[in-house]
Amino acid sequence: MADRSSQGEPKGVESSIEQNPSRPADAEASREHGEGPSGSQDAQVKKKSKRAKVKSALGIKPEGEGSKSAGGDHGADKKVSEALIDKILDENTAIEGDSEHERRRRVEEMLKKGDVAELLTGLAVGGKNQKDMASYKFWQTQPVPKFDEQTVDQEGPIVVIEPEKVSKEPSPLVEGFHWVTMDLTDDQELQEVYELLTGHYVEDVQETFRFKYSTSFLNWALKSPGWRKEWHVGVRATQSGKLVAFISGVPIQLRVRGNTVRCSEINYLCVHKKLRSKRLAPVLIKEITRRCNLVDIWQAIYTAGVILPKPISTCRYFHRCINWSKLYDVGFSYLPTHSTKARQVAKHNLPNETSLAGLRPMEQRDVEPVLQLLDRYLAKFDMAPAFTLEEIDHWLLSKSDQDQVVWTYVVEDPDSKKVTDFFSFYGLESSVIHKAKYDTVRAAYMFYYATEAAFQDDDQKLKARLNVLIKDALIVAKRYDFDVMNALTLLDSPLFLTEQKFGPGDGRLHYYLYNYRTAPIAGGVDDREDPDEKHRSGIGVVML
């Protein structure tokens, strides 16, 4: 979650393409390429093999193949390269550069070096962004859009599977491991999932922060209305009985443009660090897919911090410091050149009191009006959930002040008593690794919000109202001792991020649909990856 890492984003299937997110990038590269005094011919062969895989994945023919002579047709090669560069730039807006020329130059360098991770993520190779080609091959076998698909003639399922062909039994695991269904109504089993995620889920490249999920958070995230016990899939070590891997799904009614699709929302794929060479992630994905198919669910939504085949949208993370001094001490925030600590504290200072008349915590009586307001608001976006009253009650209404997970505030008009606005955020702590002064960072994540100003067909009025609303959300977060507010460039967030002093993070969150083809959806960033106030985002679904 730090500004200098990509840890801040919640993850869906990212672990499936990580070889080891906690391993230093330089050491990993050194081992892969056989660099240094101990490098051998075998290492050079591996290096060439990897580059061949890169070229194959990107549609580049091996050297000499298809050439007219030993000298080759350099003119043809140049045309292919130019076309390939155009394709990579079109497919990957995350590749950074101050100009289009600079972005093209970066791609050319990556092609020469054969850096598949950079080509497919647009980010520096290392840690959690390091691509595993074996996993890339796995996704090539799945019903997901391919990178080279340029147009979408018809939106809908990619393949139709006959229910009777779905296996009633899971695929076998490697020797020494067996499948289990985790019973999260059992406190002991819930604690096991908590301990696995706490010790082995996403952490940043510098090994500074790691998500710290509470059992209250897991109960909230994994037991939404309609949840199924069999969608909480675990792998145990047969000899010790220890839980070593986990993946989950919850049901969601998802509207994708004009179609409403019954989906599973896949999340919390986690494999014990010492077992990531066992290739458990792909079989976990296959198993949760099988279990969804058995109950007639054929589509899924998931997110990842790296590029897989093929994102339907990419949003960017932004962070708003609330307790700047603490964030600086733990290494989350940095001190800008020519600034001082005192200036940064003053810059991020927030008032103690909110400004909106009628702002109060959401109550049970607000569930229906909040649903009505949110339902109208989400209709603006290309992809959004179709919520029910029961789901609004679950996701937005806090049931207890003890171990509170979600905070929702409504604005009630003093005269009409109508709910005109609301905002919500959820809390998630991160452990601070190797720091003595603080052991946790409290992060608030912007969740759903809506306002009547969205229906006035006036972007300036909407922007003004959202800035007042979100400023009050920041003040509420400060009251509850949160250190930072994180937000993505989805919904209408580009309208308030800059004014409310959210700074751009390194994290990008890519949205994917499994077994569903749809045209790309705007992610709320422009060509320079700044908040796009003019076009904004088509994404209306917030993933945990």
PDB file of N, CA and C in Angstrom, residues 266-313:
ATOM      1  N   ILE A 266     -14.029 -13.737  -7.075  1.00  0.00           N
ATOM      2  CA  ILE A 266     -12.931 -14.571  -6.586  1.00  0.00           C
ATOM      3  C   ILE A 266     -11.881 -13.700  -5.896  1.00  0.00           C
ATOM      4  N   ASN A 267     -11.448 -14.165  -4.727  1.00  0.00           N
ATOM      5  CA  ASN A 267     -10.516 -13.349  -3.947  1.00  0.00           C
ATOM      6  C   ASN A 267      -9.714 -14.214  -2.975  1.00  0.00           C
ATOM      7  N   TYR A 268      -8.692 -13.581  -2.399  1.00  0.00           N
ATOM      8  CA  TYR A 268      -7.888 -14.159  -1.323  1.00  0.00           C
ATOM      9  C   TYR A 268      -7.217 -15.480  -1.715  1.00  0.00           C
ATOM     10  N   LEU A 269      -6.704 -15.545  -2.927  1.00  0.00           N
ATOM     11  CA  LEU A 269      -5.874 -16.683  -3.308  1.00  0.00           C
ATOM     12  C   LEU A 269      -4.522 -16.539  -2.618  1.00  0.00           C
ATOM     13  N   CYS A 270      -4.195 -17.494  -1.788  1.00  0.00           N
ATOM     14  CA  CYS A 270      -2.970 -17.406  -0.985  1.00  0.00           C
ATOM     15  C   CYS A 270      -2.333 -18.777  -0.889  1.00  0.00           C
ATOM     16  N   VAL A 271      -1.031 -18.842  -1.148  1.00  0.00           N
ATOM     17  CA  VAL A 271      -0.254 -20.075  -1.025  1.00  0.00           C
ATOM     18  C   VAL A 271       0.917 -19.803  -0.085  1.00  0.00           C
ATOM     19  N   HIS A 272       1.155 -20.711   0.818  1.00  0.00           N
ATOM     20  CA  HIS A 272       2.279 -20.595   1.746  1.00  0.00           C
ATOM     21  C   HIS A 272       3.571 -20.333   0.965  1.00  0.00           C
ATOM     22  N   LYS A 273       4.364 -19.398   1.447  1.00  0.00           N
ATOM     23  CA  LYS A 273       5.564 -18.973   0.709  1.00  0.00           C
ATOM     24  C   LYS A 273       6.476 -20.130   0.342  1.00  0.00           C
ATOM     25  N   LYS A 274       6.623 -21.086   1.249  1.00  0.00           N
ATOM     26  CA  LYS A 274       7.561 -22.176   1.011  1.00  0.00           C
ATOM     27  C   LYS A 274       7.041 -23.187  -0.006  1.00  0.00           C
ATOM     28  N   LEU A 275       5.785 -23.050  -0.407  1.00  0.00           N
ATOM     29  CA  LEU A 275       5.184 -24.057  -1.291  1.00  0.00           C
ATOM     30  C   LEU A 275       4.818 -23.501  -2.661  1.00  0.00           C
ATOM     31  N   ARG A 276       5.290 -22.298  -2.985  1.00  0.00           N
ATOM     32  CA  ARG A 276       4.873 -21.702  -4.248  1.00  0.00           C
ATOM     33  C   ARG A 276       5.491 -22.382  -5.465  1.00  0.00           C
ATOM     34  N   SER A 277       6.532 -23.179  -5.242  1.00  0.00           N
ATOM     35  CA  SER A 277       7.099 -23.945  -6.356  1.00  0.00           C
ATOM     36  C   SER A 277       6.264 -25.172  -6.676  1.00  0.00           C
ATOM     37  N   LYS A 278       5.277 -25.484  -5.842  1.00  0.00           N
ATOM     38  CA  LYS A 278       4.445 -26.673  -6.052  1.00  0.00           C
ATOM     39  C   LYS A 278       3.344 -26.439  -7.080  1.00  0.00           C
ATOM     40  N   ARG A 279       3.239 -25.207  -7.605  1.00  0.00           N
ATOM     41  CA  ARG A 279       2.238 -24.888  -8.627  1.00  0.00           C
ATOM     42  C   ARG A 279       0.810 -25.135  -8.124  1.00  0.00           C
ATOM     43  N   LEU A 280       0.564 -24.750  -6.863  1.00  0.00           N
ATOM     44  CA  LEU A 280      -0.758 -24.943  -6.295  1.00  0.00           C
ATOM     45  C   LEU A 280      -1.772 -23.928  -6.808  1.00  0.00           C
ATOM     46  N   ALA A 281      -1.319 -22.730  -7.182  1.00  0.00           N
ATOM     47  CA  ALA A 281      -2.254 -21.666  -7.562  1.00  0.00           C
ATOM     48  C   ALA A 281      -3.137 -22.043  -8.754  1.00  0.00           C
ATOM     49  N   PRO A 282      -2.574 -22.547  -9.870  1.00  0.00           N
ATOM     50  CA  PRO A 282      -3.447 -22.909 -10.992  1.00  0.00           C
ATOM     51  C   PRO A 282      -4.490 -23.965 -10.631  1.00  0.00           C
ATOM     52  N   VAL A 283      -4.114 -24.958  -9.811  1.00  0.00           N
ATOM     53  CA  VAL A 283      -5.101 -25.980  -9.470  1.00  0.00           C
ATOM     54  C   VAL A 283      -6.149 -25.427  -8.503  1.00  0.00           C
ATOM     55  N   LEU A 284      -5.775 -24.462  -7.674  1.00  0.00           N
ATOM     56  CA  LEU A 284      -6.764 -23.785  -6.835  1.00  0.00           C
ATOM     57  C   LEU A 284      -7.797 -23.050  -7.690  1.00  0.00           C
ATOM     58  N   ILE A 285      -7.319 -22.374  -8.726  1.00  0.00           N
ATOM     59  CA  ILE A 285      -8.226 -21.653  -9.620  1.00  0.00           C
ATOM     60  C   ILE A 285      -9.150 -22.631 -10.340  1.00  0.00           C
ATOM     61  N   LYS A 286      -8.591 -23.746 -10.804  1.00  0.00           N
ATOM     62  CA  LYS A 286      -9.414 -24.760 -11.470  1.00  0.00           C
ATOM     63  C   LYS A 286     -10.462 -25.341 -10.521  1.00  0.00           C
ATOM     64  N   GLU A 287     -10.077 -25.531  -9.268  1.00  0.00           N
ATOM     65  CA  GLU A 287     -11.004 -26.130  -8.317  1.00  0.00           C
ATOM     66  C   GLU A 287     -12.137 -25.184  -7.950  1.00  0.00           C
ATOM     67  N   ILE A 288     -11.844 -23.901  -7.710  1.00  0.00           N
ATOM     68  CA  ILE A 288     -12.931 -22.965  -7.405  1.00  0.00           C
ATOM     69  C   ILE A 288     -13.826 -22.798  -8.623  1.00  0.00           C
ATOM     70  N   THR A 289     -13.252 -22.869  -9.824  1.00  0.00           N
ATOM     71  CA  THR A 289     -14.059 -22.824 -11.047  1.00  0.00           C
ATOM     72  C   THR A 289     -15.003 -24.020 -11.107  1.00  0.00           C
ATOM     73  N   ARG A 290     -14.480 -25.197 -10.831  1.00  0.00           N
ATOM     74  CA  ARG A 290     -15.300 -26.415 -10.863  1.00  0.00           C
ATOM     75  C   ARG A 290     -16.457 -26.308  -9.872  1.00  0.00           C
ATOM     76  N   ARG A 291     -16.167 -25.834  -8.683  1.00  0.00           N
ATOM     77  CA  ARG A 291     -17.208 -25.743  -7.658  1.00  0.00           C
ATOM     78  C   ARG A 291     -18.271 -24.714  -8.024  1.00  0.00           C
ATOM     79  N   CYS A 292     -17.862 -23.643  -8.682  1.00  0.00           N
ATOM     80  CA  CYS A 292     -18.844 -22.664  -9.163  1.00  0.00           C
ATOM     81  C   CYS A 292     -19.702 -23.263 -10.281  1.00  0.00           C
ATOM     82  N   ASN A 293     -19.063 -23.978 -11.196  1.00  0.00           N
ATOM     83  CA  ASN A 293     -19.792 -24.595 -12.309  1.00  0.00           C
ATOM     84  C   ASN A 293     -20.841 -25.590 -11.811  1.00  0.00           C
ATOM     85  N   LEU A 294     -20.554 -26.282 -10.712  1.00  0.00           N
ATOM     86  CA  LEU A 294     -21.490 -27.289 -10.189  1.00  0.00           C
ATOM     87  C   LEU A 294     -22.813 -26.675  -9.745  1.00  0.00           C
ATOM     88  N   VAL A 295     -22.814 -25.379  -9.446  1.00  0.00           N
ATOM     89  CA  VAL A 295     -24.057 -24.704  -9.048  1.00  0.00           C
ATOM     90  C   VAL A 295     -24.489 -23.706 -10.115  1.00  0.00           C
ATOM     91  N   ASP A 296     -24.080 -23.985 -11.360  1.00  0.00           N
ATOM     92  CA  ASP A 296     -24.543 -23.227 -12.527  1.00  0.00           C
ATOM     93  C   ASP A 296     -24.044 -21.782 -12.560  1.00  0.00           C
ATOM     94  N   ILE A 297     -22.840 -21.555 -12.032  1.00  0.00           N
ATOM     95  CA  ILE A 297     -22.185 -20.251 -12.146  1.00  0.00           C
ATOM     96  C   ILE A 297     -21.008 -20.435 -13.092  1.00  0.00           C
ATOM     97  N   TRP A 298     -21.002 -19.690 -14.212  1.00  0.00           N
ATOM     98  CA  TRP A 298     -20.029 -19.912 -15.285  1.00  0.00           C
ATOM     99  C   TRP A 298     -19.127 -18.717 -15.536  1.00  0.00           C
ATOM    100  N   GLN A 299     -19.392 -17.610 -14.845  1.00  0.00           N
ATOM    101  CA  GLN A 299     -18.582 -16.406 -14.996  1.00  0.00           C
ATOM    102  C   GLN A 299     -18.046 -15.964 -13.638  1.00  0.00           C
ATOM    103  N   ALA A 300     -16.953 -15.216 -13.663  1.00  0.00           N
ATOM    104  CA  ALA A 300     -16.368 -14.705 -12.423  1.00  0.00           C
ATOM    105  C   ALA A 300     -15.722 -13.357 -12.690  1.00  0.00           C
ATOM    106  N   ILE A 301     -15.612 -12.566 -11.637  1.00  0.00           N
ATOM    107  CA  ILE A 301     -14.863 -11.311 -11.686  1.00  0.00           C
ATOM    108  C   ILE A 301     -13.722 -11.423 -10.696  1.00  0.00           C
ATOM    109  N   TYR A 302     -12.546 -10.916 -11.078  1.00  0.00           N
ATOM    110  CA  TYR A 302     -11.390 -10.953 -10.203  1.00  0.00           C
ATOM    111  C   TYR A 302     -10.462  -9.816 -10.586  1.00  0.00           C
ATOM    112  N   THR A 303      -9.521  -9.518  -9.715  1.00  0.00           N
ATOM    113  CA  THR A 303      -8.569  -8.435  -9.963  1.00  0.00           C
ATOM    114  C   THR A 303      -7.164  -8.937  -9.701  1.00  0.00           C
ATOM    115  N   ALA A 304      -6.187  -8.225 -10.250  1.00  0.00           N
ATOM    116  CA  ALA A 304      -4.778  -8.519  -9.993  1.00  0.00           C
ATOM    117  C   ALA A 304      -3.975  -7.248 -10.185  1.00  0.00           C
ATOM    118  N   GLY A 305      -2.833  -7.205  -9.542  1.00  0.00           N
ATOM    119  CA  GLY A 305      -1.948  -6.054  -9.679  1.00  0.00           C
ATOM    120  C   GLY A 305      -1.009  -6.167 -10.859  1.00  0.00           C
ATOM    121  N   VAL A 306      -1.067  -7.280 -11.595  1.00  0.00           N
ATOM    122  CA  VAL A 306      -0.250  -7.470 -12.785  1.00  0.00           C
ATOM    123  C   VAL A 306      -1.157  -7.819 -13.961  1.00  0.00           C
ATOM    124  N   ILE A 307      -0.587  -7.731 -15.158  1.00  0.00           N
ATOM    125  CA  ILE A 307      -1.365  -7.978 -16.368  1.00  0.00           C
ATOM    126  C   ILE A 307      -1.409  -9.472 -16.677  1.00  0.00           C
ATOM    127  N   LEU A 308      -2.626  -9.972 -16.816  1.00  0.00           N
ATOM    128  CA  LEU A 308      -2.892 -11.322 -17.286  1.00  0.00           C
ATOM    129  C   LEU A 308      -3.717 -11.182 -18.566  1.00  0.00           C
ATOM    130  N   PRO A 309      -3.928 -12.248 -19.298  1.00  0.00           N
ATOM    131  CA  PRO A 309      -4.857 -12.166 -20.435  1.00  0.00           C
ATOM    132  C   PRO A 309      -6.300 -12.136 -19.910  1.00  0.00           C
ATOM    133  N   LYS A 310      -7.089 -11.137 -20.134  1.00  0.00           N
ATOM    134  CA  LYS A 310      -6.755  -9.832 -20.655  1.00  0.00           C
ATOM    135  C   LYS A 310      -7.604  -8.853 -19.863  1.00  0.00           C
ATOM    136  N   PRO A 311      -7.021  -7.767 -19.339  1.00  0.00           N
ATOM    137  CA  PRO A 311      -7.814  -6.845 -18.516  1.00  0.00           C
ATOM    138  C   PRO A 311      -8.934  -6.191 -19.313  1.00  0.00           C
ATOM    139  N   ILE A 312     -10.081  -6.030 -18.651  1.00  0.00           N
ATOM    140  CA  ILE A 312     -11.143  -5.239 -19.271  1.00  0.00           C
ATOM    141  C   ILE A 312     -11.021  -3.777 -18.862  1.00  0.00           C
ATOM    142  N   SER A 313     -10.257  -3.541 -17.770  1.00  0.00           N
ATOM    143  CA  SER A 313     -10.050  -2.162 -17.320  1.00  0.00           C
ATOM    144  C   SER A 313      -8.876  -2.126 -16.360  1.00  0.00           C
TER     145      SER A 313
END
